[in-house]
Coordinates of C-alpha atoms (C1' of nucleotides) in Angstrom, one line a residue:
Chain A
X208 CA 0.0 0.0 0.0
X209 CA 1.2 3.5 -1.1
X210 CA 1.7 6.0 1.8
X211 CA -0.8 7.9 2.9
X212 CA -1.5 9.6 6.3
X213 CA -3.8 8.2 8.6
X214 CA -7.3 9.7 8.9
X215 CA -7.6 10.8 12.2
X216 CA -11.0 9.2 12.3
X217 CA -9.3 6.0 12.3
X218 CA -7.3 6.3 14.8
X219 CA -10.0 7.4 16.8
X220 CA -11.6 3.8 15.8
X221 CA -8.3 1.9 16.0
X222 CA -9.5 1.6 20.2
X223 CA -12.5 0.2 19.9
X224 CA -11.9 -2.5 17.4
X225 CA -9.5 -3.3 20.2
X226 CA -12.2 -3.5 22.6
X227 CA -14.2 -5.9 19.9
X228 CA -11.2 -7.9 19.4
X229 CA -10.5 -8.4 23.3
X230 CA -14.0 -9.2 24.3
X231 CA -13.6 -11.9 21.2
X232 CA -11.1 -13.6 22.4
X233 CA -12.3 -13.6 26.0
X234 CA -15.8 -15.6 23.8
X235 CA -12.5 -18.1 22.8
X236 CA -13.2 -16.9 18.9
X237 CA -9.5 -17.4 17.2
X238 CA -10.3 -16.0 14.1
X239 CA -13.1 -13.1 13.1
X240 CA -13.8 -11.9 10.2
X241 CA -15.0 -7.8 9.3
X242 CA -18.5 -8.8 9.6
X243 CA -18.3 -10.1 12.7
X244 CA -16.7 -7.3 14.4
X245 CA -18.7 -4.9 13.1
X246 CA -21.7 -6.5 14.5
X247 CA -20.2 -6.4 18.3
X248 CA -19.1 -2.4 17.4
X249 CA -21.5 -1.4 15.1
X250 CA -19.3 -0.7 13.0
X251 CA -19.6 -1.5 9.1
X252 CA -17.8 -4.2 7.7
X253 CA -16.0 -2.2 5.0
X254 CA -15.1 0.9 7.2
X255 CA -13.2 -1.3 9.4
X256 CA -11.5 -3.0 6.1
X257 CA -10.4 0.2 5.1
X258 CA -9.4 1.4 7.8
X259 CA -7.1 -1.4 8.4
X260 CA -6.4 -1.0 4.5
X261 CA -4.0 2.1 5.6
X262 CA -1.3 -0.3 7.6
X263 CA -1.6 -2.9 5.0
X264 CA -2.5 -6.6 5.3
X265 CA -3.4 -7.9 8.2
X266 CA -5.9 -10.4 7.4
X267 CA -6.4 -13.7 5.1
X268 CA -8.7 -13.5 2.4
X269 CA -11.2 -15.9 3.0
X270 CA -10.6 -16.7 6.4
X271 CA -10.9 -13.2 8.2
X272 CA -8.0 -11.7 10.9
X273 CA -6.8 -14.0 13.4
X274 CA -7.5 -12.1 16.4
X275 CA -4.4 -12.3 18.6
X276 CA -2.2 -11.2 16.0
X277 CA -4.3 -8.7 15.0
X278 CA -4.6 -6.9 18.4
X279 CA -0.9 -7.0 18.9
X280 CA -0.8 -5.2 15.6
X281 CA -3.2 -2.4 16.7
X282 CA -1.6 -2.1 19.7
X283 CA 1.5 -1.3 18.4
X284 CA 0.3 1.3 16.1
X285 CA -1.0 2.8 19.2
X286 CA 1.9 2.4 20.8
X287 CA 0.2 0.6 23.1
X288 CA 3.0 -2.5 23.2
X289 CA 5.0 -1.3 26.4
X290 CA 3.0 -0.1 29.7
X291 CA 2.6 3.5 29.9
X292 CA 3.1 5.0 33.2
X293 CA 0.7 7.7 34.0
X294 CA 0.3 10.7 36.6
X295 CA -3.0 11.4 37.8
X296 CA -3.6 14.8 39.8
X297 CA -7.0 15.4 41.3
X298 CA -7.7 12.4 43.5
X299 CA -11.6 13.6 44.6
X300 CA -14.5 11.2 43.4
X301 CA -13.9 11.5 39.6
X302 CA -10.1 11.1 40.2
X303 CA -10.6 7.9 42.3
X304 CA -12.8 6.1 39.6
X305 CA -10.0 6.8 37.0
X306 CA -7.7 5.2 39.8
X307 CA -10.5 2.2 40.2
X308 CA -10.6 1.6 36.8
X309 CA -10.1 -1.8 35.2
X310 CA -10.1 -1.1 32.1
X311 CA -6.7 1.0 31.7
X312 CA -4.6 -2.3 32.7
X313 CA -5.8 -4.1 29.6
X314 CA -4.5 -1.3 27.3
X315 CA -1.2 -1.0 29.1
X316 CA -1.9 1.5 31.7
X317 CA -0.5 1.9 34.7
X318 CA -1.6 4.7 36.6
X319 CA 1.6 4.6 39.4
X320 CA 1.3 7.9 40.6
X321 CA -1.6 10.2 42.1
X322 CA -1.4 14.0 43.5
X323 CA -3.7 16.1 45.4
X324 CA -3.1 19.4 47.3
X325 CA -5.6 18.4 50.2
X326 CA -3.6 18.1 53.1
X327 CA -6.9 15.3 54.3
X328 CA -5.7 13.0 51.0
X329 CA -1.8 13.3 51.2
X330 CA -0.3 9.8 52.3
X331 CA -3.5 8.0 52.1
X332 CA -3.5 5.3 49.7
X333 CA -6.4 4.9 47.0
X334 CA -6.1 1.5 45.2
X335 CA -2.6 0.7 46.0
X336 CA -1.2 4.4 45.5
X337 CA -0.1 6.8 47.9
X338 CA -1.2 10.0 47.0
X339 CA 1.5 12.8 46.9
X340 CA 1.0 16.5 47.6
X341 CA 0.6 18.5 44.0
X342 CA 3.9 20.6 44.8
X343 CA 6.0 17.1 43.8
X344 CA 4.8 17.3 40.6
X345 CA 8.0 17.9 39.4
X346 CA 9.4 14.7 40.1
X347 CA 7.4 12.7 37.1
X348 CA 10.4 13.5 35.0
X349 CA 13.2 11.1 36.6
X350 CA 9.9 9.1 37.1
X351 CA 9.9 8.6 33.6
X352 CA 6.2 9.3 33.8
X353 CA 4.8 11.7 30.7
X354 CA 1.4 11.2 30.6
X355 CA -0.7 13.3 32.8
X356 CA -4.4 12.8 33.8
X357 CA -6.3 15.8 35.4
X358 CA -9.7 15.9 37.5
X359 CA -9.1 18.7 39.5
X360 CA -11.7 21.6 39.8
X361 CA -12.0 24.1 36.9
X362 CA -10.3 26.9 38.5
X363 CA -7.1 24.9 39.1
X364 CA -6.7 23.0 35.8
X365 CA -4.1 25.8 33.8
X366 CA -2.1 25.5 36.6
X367 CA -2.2 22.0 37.1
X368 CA -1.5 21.8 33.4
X369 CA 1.0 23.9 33.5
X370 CA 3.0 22.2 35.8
X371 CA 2.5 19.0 34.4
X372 CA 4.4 20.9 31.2
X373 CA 7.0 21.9 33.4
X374 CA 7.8 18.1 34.9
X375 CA 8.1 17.3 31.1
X376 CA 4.8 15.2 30.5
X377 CA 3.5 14.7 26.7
X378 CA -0.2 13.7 26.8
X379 CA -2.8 15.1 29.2
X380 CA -6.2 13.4 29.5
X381 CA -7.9 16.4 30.4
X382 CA -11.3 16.3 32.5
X383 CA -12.0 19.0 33.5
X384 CA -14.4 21.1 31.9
X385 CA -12.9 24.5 30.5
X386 CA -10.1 24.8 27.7
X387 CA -6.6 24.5 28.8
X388 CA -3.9 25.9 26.6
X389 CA -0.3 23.6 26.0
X390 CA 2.8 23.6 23.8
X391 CA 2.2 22.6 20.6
X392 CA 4.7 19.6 21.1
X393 CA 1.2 18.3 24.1
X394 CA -1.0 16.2 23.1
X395 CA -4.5 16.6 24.7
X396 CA -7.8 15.1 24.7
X397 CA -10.3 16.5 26.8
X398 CA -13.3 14.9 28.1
X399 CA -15.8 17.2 28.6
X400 CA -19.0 15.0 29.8
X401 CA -21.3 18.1 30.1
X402 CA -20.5 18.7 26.2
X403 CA -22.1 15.2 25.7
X404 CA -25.1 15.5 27.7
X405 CA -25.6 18.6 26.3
X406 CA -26.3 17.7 22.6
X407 CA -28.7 14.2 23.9
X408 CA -31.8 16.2 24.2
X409 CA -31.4 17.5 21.0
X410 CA -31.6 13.7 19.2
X411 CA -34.2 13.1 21.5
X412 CA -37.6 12.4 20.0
X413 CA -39.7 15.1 21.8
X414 CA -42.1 14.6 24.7
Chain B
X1197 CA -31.8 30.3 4.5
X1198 CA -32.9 27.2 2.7
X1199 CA -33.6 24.0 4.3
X1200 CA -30.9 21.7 4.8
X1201 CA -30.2 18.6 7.3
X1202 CA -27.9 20.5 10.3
X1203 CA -24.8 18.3 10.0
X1204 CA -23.4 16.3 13.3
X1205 CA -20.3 17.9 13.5
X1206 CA -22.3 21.4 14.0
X1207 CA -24.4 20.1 16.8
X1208 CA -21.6 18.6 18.3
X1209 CA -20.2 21.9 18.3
X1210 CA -23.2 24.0 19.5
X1211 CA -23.0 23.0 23.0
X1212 CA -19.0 24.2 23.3
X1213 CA -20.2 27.3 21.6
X1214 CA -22.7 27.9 24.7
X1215 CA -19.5 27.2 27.1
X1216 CA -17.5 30.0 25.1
X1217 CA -20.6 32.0 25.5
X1218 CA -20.9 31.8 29.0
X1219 CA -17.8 32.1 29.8
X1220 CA -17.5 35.8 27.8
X1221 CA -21.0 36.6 29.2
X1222 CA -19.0 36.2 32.6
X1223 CA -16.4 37.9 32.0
X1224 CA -18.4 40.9 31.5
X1225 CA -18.9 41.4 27.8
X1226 CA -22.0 42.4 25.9
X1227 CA -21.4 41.3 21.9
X1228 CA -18.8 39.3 20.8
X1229 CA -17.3 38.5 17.3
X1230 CA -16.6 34.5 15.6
X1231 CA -13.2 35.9 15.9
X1232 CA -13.1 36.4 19.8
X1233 CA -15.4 33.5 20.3
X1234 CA -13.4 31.3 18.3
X1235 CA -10.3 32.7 20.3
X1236 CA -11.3 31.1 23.3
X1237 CA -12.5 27.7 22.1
X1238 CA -10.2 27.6 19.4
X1239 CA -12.1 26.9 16.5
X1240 CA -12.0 29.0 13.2
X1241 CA -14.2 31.6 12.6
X1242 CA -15.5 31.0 9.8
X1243 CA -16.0 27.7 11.2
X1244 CA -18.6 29.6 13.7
X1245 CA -20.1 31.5 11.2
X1246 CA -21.0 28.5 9.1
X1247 CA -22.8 26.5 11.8
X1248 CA -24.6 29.4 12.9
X1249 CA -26.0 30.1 8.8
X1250 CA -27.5 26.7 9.5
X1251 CA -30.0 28.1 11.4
X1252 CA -30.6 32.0 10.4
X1253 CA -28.8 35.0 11.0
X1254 CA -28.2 35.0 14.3
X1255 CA -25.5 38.0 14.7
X1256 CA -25.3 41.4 13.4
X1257 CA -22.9 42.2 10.5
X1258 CA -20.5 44.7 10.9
X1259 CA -20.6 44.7 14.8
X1260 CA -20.2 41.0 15.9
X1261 CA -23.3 38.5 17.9
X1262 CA -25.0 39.6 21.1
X1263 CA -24.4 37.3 23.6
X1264 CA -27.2 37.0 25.8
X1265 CA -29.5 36.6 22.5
X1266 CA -27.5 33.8 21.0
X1267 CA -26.7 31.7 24.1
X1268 CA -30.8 31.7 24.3
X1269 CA -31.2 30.7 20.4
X1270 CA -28.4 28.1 21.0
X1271 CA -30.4 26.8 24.0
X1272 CA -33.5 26.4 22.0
X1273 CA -31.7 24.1 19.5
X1274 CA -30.4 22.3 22.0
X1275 CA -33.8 22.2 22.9
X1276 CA -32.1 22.9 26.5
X1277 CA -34.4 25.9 27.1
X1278 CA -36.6 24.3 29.4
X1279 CA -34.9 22.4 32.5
X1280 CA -34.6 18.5 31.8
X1281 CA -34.7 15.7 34.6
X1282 CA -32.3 13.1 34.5
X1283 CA -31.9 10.0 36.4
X1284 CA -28.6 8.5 37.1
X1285 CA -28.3 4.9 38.1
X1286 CA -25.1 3.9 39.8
X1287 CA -23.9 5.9 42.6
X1288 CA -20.2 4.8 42.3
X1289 CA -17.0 7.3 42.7
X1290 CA -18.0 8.2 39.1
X1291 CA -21.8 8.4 39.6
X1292 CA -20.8 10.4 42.9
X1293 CA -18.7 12.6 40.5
X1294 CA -21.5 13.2 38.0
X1295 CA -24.2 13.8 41.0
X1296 CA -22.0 16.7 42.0
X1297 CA -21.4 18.4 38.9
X1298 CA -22.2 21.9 39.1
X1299 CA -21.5 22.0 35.2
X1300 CA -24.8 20.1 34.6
X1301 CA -27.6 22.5 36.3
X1302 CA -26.0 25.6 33.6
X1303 CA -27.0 23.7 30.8
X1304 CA -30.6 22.9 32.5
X1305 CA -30.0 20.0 33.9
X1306 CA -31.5 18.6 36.9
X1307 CA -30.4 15.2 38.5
X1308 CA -33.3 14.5 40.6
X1309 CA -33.3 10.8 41.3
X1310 CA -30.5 8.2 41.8
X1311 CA -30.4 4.6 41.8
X1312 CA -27.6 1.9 43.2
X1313 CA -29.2 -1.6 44.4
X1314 CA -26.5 -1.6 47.2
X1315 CA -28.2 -2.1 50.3
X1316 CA -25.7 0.4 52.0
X1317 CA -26.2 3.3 49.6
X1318 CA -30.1 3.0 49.4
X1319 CA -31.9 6.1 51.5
X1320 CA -28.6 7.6 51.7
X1321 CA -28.3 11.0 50.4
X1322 CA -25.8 12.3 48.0
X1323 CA -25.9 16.1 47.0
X1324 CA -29.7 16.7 48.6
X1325 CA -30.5 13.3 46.3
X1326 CA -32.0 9.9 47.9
X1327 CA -30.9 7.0 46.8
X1328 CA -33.3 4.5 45.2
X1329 CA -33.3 0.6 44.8
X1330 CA -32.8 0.0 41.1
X1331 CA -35.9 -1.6 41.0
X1332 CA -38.1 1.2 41.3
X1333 CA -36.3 2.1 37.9
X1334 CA -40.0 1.8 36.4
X1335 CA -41.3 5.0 38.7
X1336 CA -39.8 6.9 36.5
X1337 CA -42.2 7.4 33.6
X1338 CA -45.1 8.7 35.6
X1339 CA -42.8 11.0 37.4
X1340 CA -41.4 12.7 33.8
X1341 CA -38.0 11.7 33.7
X1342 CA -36.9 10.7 30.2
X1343 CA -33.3 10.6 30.6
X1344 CA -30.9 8.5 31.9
X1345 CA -27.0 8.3 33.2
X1346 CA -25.6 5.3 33.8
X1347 CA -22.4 4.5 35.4
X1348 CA -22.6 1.1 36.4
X1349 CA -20.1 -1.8 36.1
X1350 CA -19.9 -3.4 32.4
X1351 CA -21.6 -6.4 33.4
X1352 CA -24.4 -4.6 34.7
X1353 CA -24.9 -2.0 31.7
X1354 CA -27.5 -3.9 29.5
X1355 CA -29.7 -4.8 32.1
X1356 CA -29.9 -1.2 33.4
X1357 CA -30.5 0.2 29.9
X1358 CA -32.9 -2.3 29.2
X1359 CA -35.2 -1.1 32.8
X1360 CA -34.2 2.7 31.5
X1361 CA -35.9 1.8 28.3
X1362 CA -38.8 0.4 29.7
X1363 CA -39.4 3.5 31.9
X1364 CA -39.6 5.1 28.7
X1365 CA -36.1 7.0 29.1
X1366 CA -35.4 8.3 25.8
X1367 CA -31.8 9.6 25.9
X1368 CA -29.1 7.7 27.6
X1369 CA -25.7 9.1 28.6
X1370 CA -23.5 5.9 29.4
X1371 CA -20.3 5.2 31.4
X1372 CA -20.0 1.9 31.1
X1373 CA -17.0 0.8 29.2
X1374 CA -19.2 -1.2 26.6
X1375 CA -21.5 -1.7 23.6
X1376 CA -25.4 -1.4 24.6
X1377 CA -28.3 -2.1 22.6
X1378 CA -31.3 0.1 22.3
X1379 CA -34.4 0.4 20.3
X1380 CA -33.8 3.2 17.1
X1381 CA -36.4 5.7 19.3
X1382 CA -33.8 5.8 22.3
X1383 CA -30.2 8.0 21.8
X1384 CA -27.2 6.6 23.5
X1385 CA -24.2 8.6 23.7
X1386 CA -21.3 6.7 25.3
X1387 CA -18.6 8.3 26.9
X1388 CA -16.0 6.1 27.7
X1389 CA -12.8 7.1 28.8
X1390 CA -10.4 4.0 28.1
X1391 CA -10.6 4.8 24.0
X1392 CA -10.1 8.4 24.5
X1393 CA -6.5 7.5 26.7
X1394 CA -5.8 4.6 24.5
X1395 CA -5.2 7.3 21.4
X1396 CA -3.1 9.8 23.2
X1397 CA 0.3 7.5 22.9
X1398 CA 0.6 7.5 19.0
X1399 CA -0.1 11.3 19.1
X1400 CA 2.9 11.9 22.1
X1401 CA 5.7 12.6 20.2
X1402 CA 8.2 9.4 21.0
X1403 CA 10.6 9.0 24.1
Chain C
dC1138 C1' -16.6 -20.1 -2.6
dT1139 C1' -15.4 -16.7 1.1
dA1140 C1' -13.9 -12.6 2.9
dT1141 C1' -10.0 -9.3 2.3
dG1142 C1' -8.0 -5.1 0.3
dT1143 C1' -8.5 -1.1 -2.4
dG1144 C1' -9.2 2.2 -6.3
dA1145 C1' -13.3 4.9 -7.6
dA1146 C1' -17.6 7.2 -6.5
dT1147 C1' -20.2 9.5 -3.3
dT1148 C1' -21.2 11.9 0.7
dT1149 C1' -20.0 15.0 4.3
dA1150 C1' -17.4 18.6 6.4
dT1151 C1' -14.1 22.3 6.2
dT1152 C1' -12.2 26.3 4.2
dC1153 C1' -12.2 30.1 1.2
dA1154 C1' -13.5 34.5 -0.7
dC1155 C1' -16.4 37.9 -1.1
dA1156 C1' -21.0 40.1 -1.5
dG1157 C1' -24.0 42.6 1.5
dC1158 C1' -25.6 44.9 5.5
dA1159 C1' -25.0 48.0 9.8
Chain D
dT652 C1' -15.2 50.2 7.5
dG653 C1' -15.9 45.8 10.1
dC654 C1' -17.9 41.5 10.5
dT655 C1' -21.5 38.5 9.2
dG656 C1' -23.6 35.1 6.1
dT657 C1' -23.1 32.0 2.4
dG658 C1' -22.3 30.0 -2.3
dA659 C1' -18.4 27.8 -4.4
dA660 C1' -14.0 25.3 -3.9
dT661 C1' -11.4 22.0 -1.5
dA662 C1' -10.5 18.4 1.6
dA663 C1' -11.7 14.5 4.3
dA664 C1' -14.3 10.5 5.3
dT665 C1' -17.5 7.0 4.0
dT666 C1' -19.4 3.8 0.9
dC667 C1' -19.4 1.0 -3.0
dA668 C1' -18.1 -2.7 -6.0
dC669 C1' -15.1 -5.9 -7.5
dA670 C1' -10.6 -7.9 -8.5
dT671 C1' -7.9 -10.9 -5.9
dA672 C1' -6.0 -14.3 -2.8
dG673 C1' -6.6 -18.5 0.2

DNA sequence: CTATGTGAATTTATTCACAGCA
DNA sequence: TGCTGTGAATAAATTCACATAG
């Protein structure tokens, strides 16, 4: 296949067909073929071909993908391969769900480190880590930590951000709800949940 | 301005419009221009301009959009112009989180009931809310609520759409980190962190 | 015969450029 | 003059249709 850069619509689908793929496997399936996986995802069939179509061959025609090899070969597109330490700052209730999460493990998260400033939460320990007060942020770079997780109030994101800049971090998952502003050489997605609650009424059929 | 189907991508957008709004209207100022606006929530003007012409004129040339006016007309697309009940079921760390999200009640939102079928949480009160048993999930058609946030565990996500359905909910905001089947008349939007993390690493420029 | 992989066609979304109004 | 509103141009993403490989 001929270069071409990657849609950024498919990487934003490269996840989930990893979440088809390991739910699969857990059914024992060895093997699935496009179809297949777009009925667990909803996904169509040929969208996920294509998409697929722009790393080249990974499947057997007439057979379908073999699903192990296949999710190693998403996963290191995503760079997803080697576990990925991450920081999170903000340890109140949203914070300690991120902690409590599952989920990250399977796609080679490790979330080793956790900050607040409330003198309460310093040195307690949520899910097996000790959270440290906010003003050691600057440790995550010997740490070799650089991805950053915020789900502090509003008010104390930029400087959260900031900081995280500072201590050398490259990606920020970003919840909290206002726009933070980066170096262009940051990556950040922000989830902003109210954004998505805000536009279901509209689809809504009414009354 | 003839008819034409309001594309996704604009409605997706209309809701961070109203956060750049509000956050101007805050700060004190009167009219604003795409230019400003899209300043603060960096999109492109023009951008603005287009999604507005979708639905009339809606500023005044020359002199830039009053704000007041348009976060109202932006509302009423929304159709958040009257205040909407929601039900979450799941009173977790997340669901705690989303119970106590001032964010919410600014877009006319009101969380007024909450369900977990733990026997500890159940008459417990979290932010002036009681907590329900899940199963009076079916109260909630006669008392007007017809949308529903769910941030239970995976294994318990289809059953708990399935009760919010046959309430008669007819938008669902979920946190579980799966796939969920509805009938065509009922709007899921799934918000699920994991895929929005697992795409930051191939954007992080390497080591 | 089955299901992939991919150019080509189509649809959707973004960007431009400028006419038109305050 | 300043900034909106919008057709037209461009770019991006999806869908199709089928040649091709196992």
């Amino acid at each position: 296949m001929r270069y071409r850069k990657i849609p950024d619509e498919t990487v934003r689908r490269l996840p989930i067909y990893l979440r088809g793929l390991l739910f699969s496997l857990e059914q024992g399936q060895v093997r699935i073929s496009s179809q297949d996986l777009g009925g667990f995802i909803m996904i169509k069939p040929w969208q996920i071909r294509k998409d697929f179509s722009y790393f080249g061959g990974f499947g057997t025609r007439g057979r379908g993908y073999e699903i192990t090899k296949l999710i190693k070969q998403i996963k290191k597109i995503l760079k997803l391969d080697v576990v990925r330490k991450a920081a999170l700052v903000g340890v109140g209730n949203l914070g300690s769900a991120v902690l409590a999460h599952e989920d990250f493990k399977t796609y080679g998260f490790d979330i080793s480190a956790a900050f607040d400033n409330s003198p309460h939460k310093i040195g307690k320990k949520v899910n097996n880590v000790t959270i440290e007060d906010t003003v050691k942020l600057s440790s995550l770079k010997k740490r070799k930590i650089d991805l950053g997780i915020i789900a502090v109030p509003r008010k104390a994101a930029q400087e959260t951000v900031d900081a995280l800049v500072k201590a050398g971090i490259k990606g920020i998952l970003n919840f909290s709800p206002c726009f933070i502003t980066v170096p262009k050489r940051v990556k950040v997605i922000t989830i902003d949940f109210t954004m998505d609650l805000a536009r279901l009424p509209y689809y809504m059929p009414k009354s």
